[in-house]
Coordinates of C-alpha atoms and ligand atoms in Angstrom, one line a residue:
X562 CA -0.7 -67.6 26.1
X563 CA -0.9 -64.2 28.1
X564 CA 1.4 -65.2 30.8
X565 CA 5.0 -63.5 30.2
X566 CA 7.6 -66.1 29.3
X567 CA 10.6 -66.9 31.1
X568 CA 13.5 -68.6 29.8
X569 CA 15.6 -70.6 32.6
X570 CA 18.7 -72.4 31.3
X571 CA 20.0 -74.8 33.8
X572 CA 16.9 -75.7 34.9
X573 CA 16.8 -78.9 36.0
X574 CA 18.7 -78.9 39.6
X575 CA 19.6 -76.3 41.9
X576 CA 19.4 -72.5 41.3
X577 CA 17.9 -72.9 38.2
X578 CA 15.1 -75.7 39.0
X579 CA 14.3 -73.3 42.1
X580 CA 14.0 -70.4 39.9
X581 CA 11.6 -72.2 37.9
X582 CA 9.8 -72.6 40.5
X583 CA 9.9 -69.2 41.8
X584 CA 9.3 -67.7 38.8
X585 CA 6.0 -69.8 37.8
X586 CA 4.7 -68.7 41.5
X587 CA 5.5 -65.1 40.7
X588 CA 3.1 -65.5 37.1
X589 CA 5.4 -66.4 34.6
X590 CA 4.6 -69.5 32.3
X591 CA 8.5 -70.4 32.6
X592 CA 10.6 -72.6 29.4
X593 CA 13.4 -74.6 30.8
X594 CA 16.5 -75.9 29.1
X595 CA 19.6 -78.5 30.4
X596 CA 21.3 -81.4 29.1
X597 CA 19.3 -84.1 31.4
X598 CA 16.1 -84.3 30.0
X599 CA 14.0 -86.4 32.2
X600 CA 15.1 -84.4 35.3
X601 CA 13.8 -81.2 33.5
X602 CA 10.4 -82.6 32.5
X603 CA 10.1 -83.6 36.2
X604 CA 10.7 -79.8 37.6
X605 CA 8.7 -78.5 34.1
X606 CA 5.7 -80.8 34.9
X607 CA 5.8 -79.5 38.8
X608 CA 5.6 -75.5 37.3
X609 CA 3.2 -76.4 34.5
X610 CA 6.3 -75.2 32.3
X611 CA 8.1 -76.4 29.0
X612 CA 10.9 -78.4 29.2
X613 CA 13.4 -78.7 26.1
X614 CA 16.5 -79.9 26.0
X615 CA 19.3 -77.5 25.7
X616 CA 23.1 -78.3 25.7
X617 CA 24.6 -74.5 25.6
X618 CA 27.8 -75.7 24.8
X619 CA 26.4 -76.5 21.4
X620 CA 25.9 -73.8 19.0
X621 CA 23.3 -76.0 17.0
X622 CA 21.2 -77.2 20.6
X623 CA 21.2 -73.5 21.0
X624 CA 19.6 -72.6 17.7
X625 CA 16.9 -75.2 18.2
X626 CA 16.2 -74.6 21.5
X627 CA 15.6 -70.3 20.6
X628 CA 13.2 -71.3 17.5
X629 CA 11.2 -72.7 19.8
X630 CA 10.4 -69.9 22.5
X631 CA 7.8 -68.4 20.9
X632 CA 8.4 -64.8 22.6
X633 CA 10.6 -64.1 25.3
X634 CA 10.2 -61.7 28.3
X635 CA 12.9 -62.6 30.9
X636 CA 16.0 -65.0 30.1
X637 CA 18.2 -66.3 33.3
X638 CA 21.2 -67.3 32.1
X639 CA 21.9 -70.0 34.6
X640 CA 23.6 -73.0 33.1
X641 CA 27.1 -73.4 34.2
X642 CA 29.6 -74.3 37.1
X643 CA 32.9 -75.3 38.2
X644 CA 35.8 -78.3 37.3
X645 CA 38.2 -78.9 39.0
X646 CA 40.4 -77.0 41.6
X647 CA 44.1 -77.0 40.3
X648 CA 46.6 -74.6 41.3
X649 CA 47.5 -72.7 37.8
X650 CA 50.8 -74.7 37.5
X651 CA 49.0 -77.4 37.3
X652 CA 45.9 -76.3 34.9
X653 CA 43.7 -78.6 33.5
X654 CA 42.8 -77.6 30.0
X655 CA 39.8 -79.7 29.7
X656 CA 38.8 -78.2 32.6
X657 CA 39.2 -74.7 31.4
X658 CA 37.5 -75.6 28.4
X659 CA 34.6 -76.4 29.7
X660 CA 34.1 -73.6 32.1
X661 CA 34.4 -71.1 29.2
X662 CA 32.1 -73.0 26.9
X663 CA 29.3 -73.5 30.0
X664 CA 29.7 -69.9 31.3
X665 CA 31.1 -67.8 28.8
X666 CA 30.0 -69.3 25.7
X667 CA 27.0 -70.5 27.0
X668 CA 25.8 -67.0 27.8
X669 CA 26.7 -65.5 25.0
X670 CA 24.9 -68.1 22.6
X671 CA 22.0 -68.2 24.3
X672 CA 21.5 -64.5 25.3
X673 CA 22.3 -63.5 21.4
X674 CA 19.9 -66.0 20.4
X675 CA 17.4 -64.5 22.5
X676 CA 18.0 -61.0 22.5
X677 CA 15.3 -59.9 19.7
X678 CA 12.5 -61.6 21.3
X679 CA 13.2 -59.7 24.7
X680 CA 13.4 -56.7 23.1
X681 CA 10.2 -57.1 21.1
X682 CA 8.6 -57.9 23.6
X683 CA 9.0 -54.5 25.0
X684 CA 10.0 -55.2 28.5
X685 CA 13.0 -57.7 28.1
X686 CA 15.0 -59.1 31.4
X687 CA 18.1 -60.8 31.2
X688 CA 19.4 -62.1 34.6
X689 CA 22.7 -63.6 34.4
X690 CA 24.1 -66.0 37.3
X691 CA 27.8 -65.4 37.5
X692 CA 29.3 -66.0 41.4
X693 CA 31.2 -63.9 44.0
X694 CA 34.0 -65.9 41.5
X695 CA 33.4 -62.9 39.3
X696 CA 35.0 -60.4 41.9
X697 CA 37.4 -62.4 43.7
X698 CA 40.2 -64.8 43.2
X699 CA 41.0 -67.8 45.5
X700 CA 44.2 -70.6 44.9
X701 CA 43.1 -73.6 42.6
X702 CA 39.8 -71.3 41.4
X703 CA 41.4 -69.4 38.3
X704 CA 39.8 -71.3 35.7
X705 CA 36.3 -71.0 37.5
X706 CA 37.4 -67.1 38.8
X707 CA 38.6 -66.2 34.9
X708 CA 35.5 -67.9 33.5
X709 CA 33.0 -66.0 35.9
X710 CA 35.1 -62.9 35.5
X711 CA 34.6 -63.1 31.4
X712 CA 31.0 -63.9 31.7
X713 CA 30.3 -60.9 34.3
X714 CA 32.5 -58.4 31.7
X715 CA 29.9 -60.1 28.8
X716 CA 26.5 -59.8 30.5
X717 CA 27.6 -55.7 32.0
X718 CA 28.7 -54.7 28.3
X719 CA 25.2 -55.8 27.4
X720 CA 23.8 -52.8 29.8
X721 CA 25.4 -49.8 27.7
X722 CA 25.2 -51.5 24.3
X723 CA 21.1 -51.8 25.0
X724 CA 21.0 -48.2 26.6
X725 CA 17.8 -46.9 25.6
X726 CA 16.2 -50.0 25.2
X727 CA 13.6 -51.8 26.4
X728 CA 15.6 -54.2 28.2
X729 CA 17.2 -55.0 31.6
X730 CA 20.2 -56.2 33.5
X731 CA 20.8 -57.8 36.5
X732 CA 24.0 -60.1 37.2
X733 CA 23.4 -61.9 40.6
X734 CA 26.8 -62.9 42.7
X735 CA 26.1 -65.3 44.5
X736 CA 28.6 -66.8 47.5
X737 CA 28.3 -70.6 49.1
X738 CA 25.2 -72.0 47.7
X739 CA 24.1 -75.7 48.5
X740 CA 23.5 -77.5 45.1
X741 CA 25.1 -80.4 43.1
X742 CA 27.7 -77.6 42.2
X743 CA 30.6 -79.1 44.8
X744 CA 29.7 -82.7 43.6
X745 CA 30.3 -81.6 39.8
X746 CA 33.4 -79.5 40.6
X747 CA 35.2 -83.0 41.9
X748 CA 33.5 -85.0 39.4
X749 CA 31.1 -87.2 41.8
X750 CA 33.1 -87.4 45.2
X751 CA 30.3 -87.0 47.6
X752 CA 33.0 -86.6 50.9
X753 CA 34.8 -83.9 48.9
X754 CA 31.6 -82.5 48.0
X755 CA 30.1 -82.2 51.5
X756 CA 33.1 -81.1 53.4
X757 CA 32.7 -77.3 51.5
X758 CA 30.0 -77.2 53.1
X759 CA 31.0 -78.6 56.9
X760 CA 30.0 -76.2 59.7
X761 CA 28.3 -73.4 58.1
X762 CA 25.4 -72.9 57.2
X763 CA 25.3 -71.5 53.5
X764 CA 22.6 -70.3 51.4
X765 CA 19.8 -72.7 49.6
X766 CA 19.0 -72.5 46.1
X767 CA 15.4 -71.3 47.3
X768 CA 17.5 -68.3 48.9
X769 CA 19.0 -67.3 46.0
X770 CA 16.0 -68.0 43.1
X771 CA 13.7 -65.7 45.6
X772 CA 16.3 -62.5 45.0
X773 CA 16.1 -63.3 40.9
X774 CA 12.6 -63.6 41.4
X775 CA 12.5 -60.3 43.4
X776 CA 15.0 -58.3 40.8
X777 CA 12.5 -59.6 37.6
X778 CA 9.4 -58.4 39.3
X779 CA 10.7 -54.9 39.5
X780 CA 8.7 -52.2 37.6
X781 CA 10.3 -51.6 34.3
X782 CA 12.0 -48.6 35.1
X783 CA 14.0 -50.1 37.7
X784 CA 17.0 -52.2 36.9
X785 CA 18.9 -54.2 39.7
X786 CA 22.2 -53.5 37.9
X787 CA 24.1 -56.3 40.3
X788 CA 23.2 -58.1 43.5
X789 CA 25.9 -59.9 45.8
X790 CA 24.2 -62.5 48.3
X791 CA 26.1 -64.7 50.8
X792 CA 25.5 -67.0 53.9
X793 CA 25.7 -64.7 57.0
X794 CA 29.1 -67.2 58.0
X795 CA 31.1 -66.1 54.3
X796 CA 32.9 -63.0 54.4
X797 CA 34.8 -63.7 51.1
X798 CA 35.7 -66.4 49.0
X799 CA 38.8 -67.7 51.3
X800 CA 36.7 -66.3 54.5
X801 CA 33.9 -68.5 56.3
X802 CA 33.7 -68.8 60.5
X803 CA 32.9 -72.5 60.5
X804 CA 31.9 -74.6 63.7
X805 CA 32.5 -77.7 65.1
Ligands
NAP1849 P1 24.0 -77.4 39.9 O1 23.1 -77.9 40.9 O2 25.2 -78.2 39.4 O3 23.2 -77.0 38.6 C1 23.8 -76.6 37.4 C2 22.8 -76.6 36.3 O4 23.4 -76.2 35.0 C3 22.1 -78.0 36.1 O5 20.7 -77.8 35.8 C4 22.8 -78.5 34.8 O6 21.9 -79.3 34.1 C5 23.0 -77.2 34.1 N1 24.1 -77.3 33.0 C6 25.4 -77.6 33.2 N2 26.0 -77.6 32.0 C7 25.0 -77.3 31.1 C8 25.0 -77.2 29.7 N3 26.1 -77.5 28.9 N4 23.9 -76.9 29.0 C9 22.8 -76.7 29.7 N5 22.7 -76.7 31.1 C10 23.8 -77.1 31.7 O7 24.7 -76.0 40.3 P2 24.1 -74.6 40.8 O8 24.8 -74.2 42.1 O9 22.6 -74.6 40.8 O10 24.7 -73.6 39.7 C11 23.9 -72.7 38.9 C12 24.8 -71.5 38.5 O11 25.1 -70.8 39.7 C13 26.1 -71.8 37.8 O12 26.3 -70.9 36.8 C14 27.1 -71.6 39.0 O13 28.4 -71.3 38.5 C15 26.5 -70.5 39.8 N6 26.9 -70.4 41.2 C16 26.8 -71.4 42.0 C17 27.3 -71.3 43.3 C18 27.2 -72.4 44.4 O14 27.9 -72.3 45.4 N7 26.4 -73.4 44.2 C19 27.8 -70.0 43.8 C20 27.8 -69.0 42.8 C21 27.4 -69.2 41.6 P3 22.3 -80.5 33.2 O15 23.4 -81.2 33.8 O16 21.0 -81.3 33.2 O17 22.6 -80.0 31.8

């Protein structure tokens, strides 16, 4: 195979599927990984990619999924998300637990894993999708804000320990983002879910796969250290001009 390989975890719904997509258009023959298989094949099939199933929770999915990607020459470090949206004194630990395993753990597992590959190949990319969560806090978000925070401090130690080699870092921040994100946070309540998103208009997952796609087609010299995208309507976290 002479197309470069690129590694998409998360893959099978918003941000990720779309960066599949992106990322087969920009010449990449792109390997996607998530839990729900058939929903992968379905987005691999439309790329003419690989789909294998990948829970990054598990050390052991993990493992197999790696020793199967022959070579690797980008890796987007996209699986993960939100639960829940207790105030601390009411922290759900489950919750927590599972932000840290999908976001921290996640990214540390499978970036490790892949790590030697990117670097053999001799002009490694890792991309890691953390959220403006990484930089802010906001009430009821500190399990999702202290998760982000830990993977962002993971993925930027990963720039000075690789200094000098041939591999690059990009963390992308991303604001309000339409996806099934809201819907997991409160566990499949579709009117919860769609009122984070009344009267603005926020950014796509299309919006947001085009910038990774645009930081991993760089020349190899340049490294998009980090990249902070919003809707227009989102100042912060707390701070959106809705209407209606
Ligand atoms: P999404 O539509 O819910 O997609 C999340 C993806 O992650 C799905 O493909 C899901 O696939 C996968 N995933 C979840 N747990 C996984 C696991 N244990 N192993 C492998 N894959 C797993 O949400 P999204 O908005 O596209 O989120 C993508 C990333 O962007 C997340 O890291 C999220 O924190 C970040 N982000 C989102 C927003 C936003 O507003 N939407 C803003 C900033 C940052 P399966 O369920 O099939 O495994």
């Amino acid at each position: 195979m002479n197309k470069p390989i690129a590694v998409v975890t998360g893959a099978s719904a918003g941000i990720g599927a779309a960066t599949a997509r992106h990322l087969a258009a920009a010449g990449f023959h792109v390997v996607l990984g998530a839990r729900r298989l058939d929903r992968l094949t379905e987005v691999a099939d439309s790329v003419g990619g690989t789909a294998i199933e990948l829970d990054v929770t598990d050390p052991a999915s993990v493992a197999a999924f790696a020793d199967r990607v022959p070579e690797c020459h980008a890796l987007v470090n996209n699986a993960g998300g939100a639960k829940g949206l207790e105030r601390v004194d009411a922290a759900d630990e489950d919750n927590w637990n599972w932000m840290y395993e999908a976001n921290v753990l996640g990214t540390l597992r499978v970036t490790k894993a892949l790590l030697p590959k990117l670097i053999a190949s001799g002009n490694g990319h890792v991309v890691t999708v953390t959220s403006i969560a990484a930089i802010e806090v906001y009430d009821g978000g500190s399990g999702y804000t202290a998760a982000k925070h830990a993977q962002s401090a993971l993925h930027r130690t990963l720039r000075g320990e690789h200094l000098g080699e041939p591999v690059r870092f990009t963390e992308v921040l991303p604001g309000m983002v339409e996806t099934e994100f809201s819907l997991v946070r409160f566990n499949g309540d579709t009117t919860r879910a769609n009122k984070v998103y009344e009267g603005i208009t926020p950014l796509t997952a299309d919006d947001v796969a085009e910038v990774i796609a645009f930081a991993l087609t760089r020349p190899p010299h340049v490294n998009l250290d980090q990249i902070v995208l919003k809707p227009r309507a989102q100042a912060s976290a707390t701070r959106a001009h809705r209407t209606g």
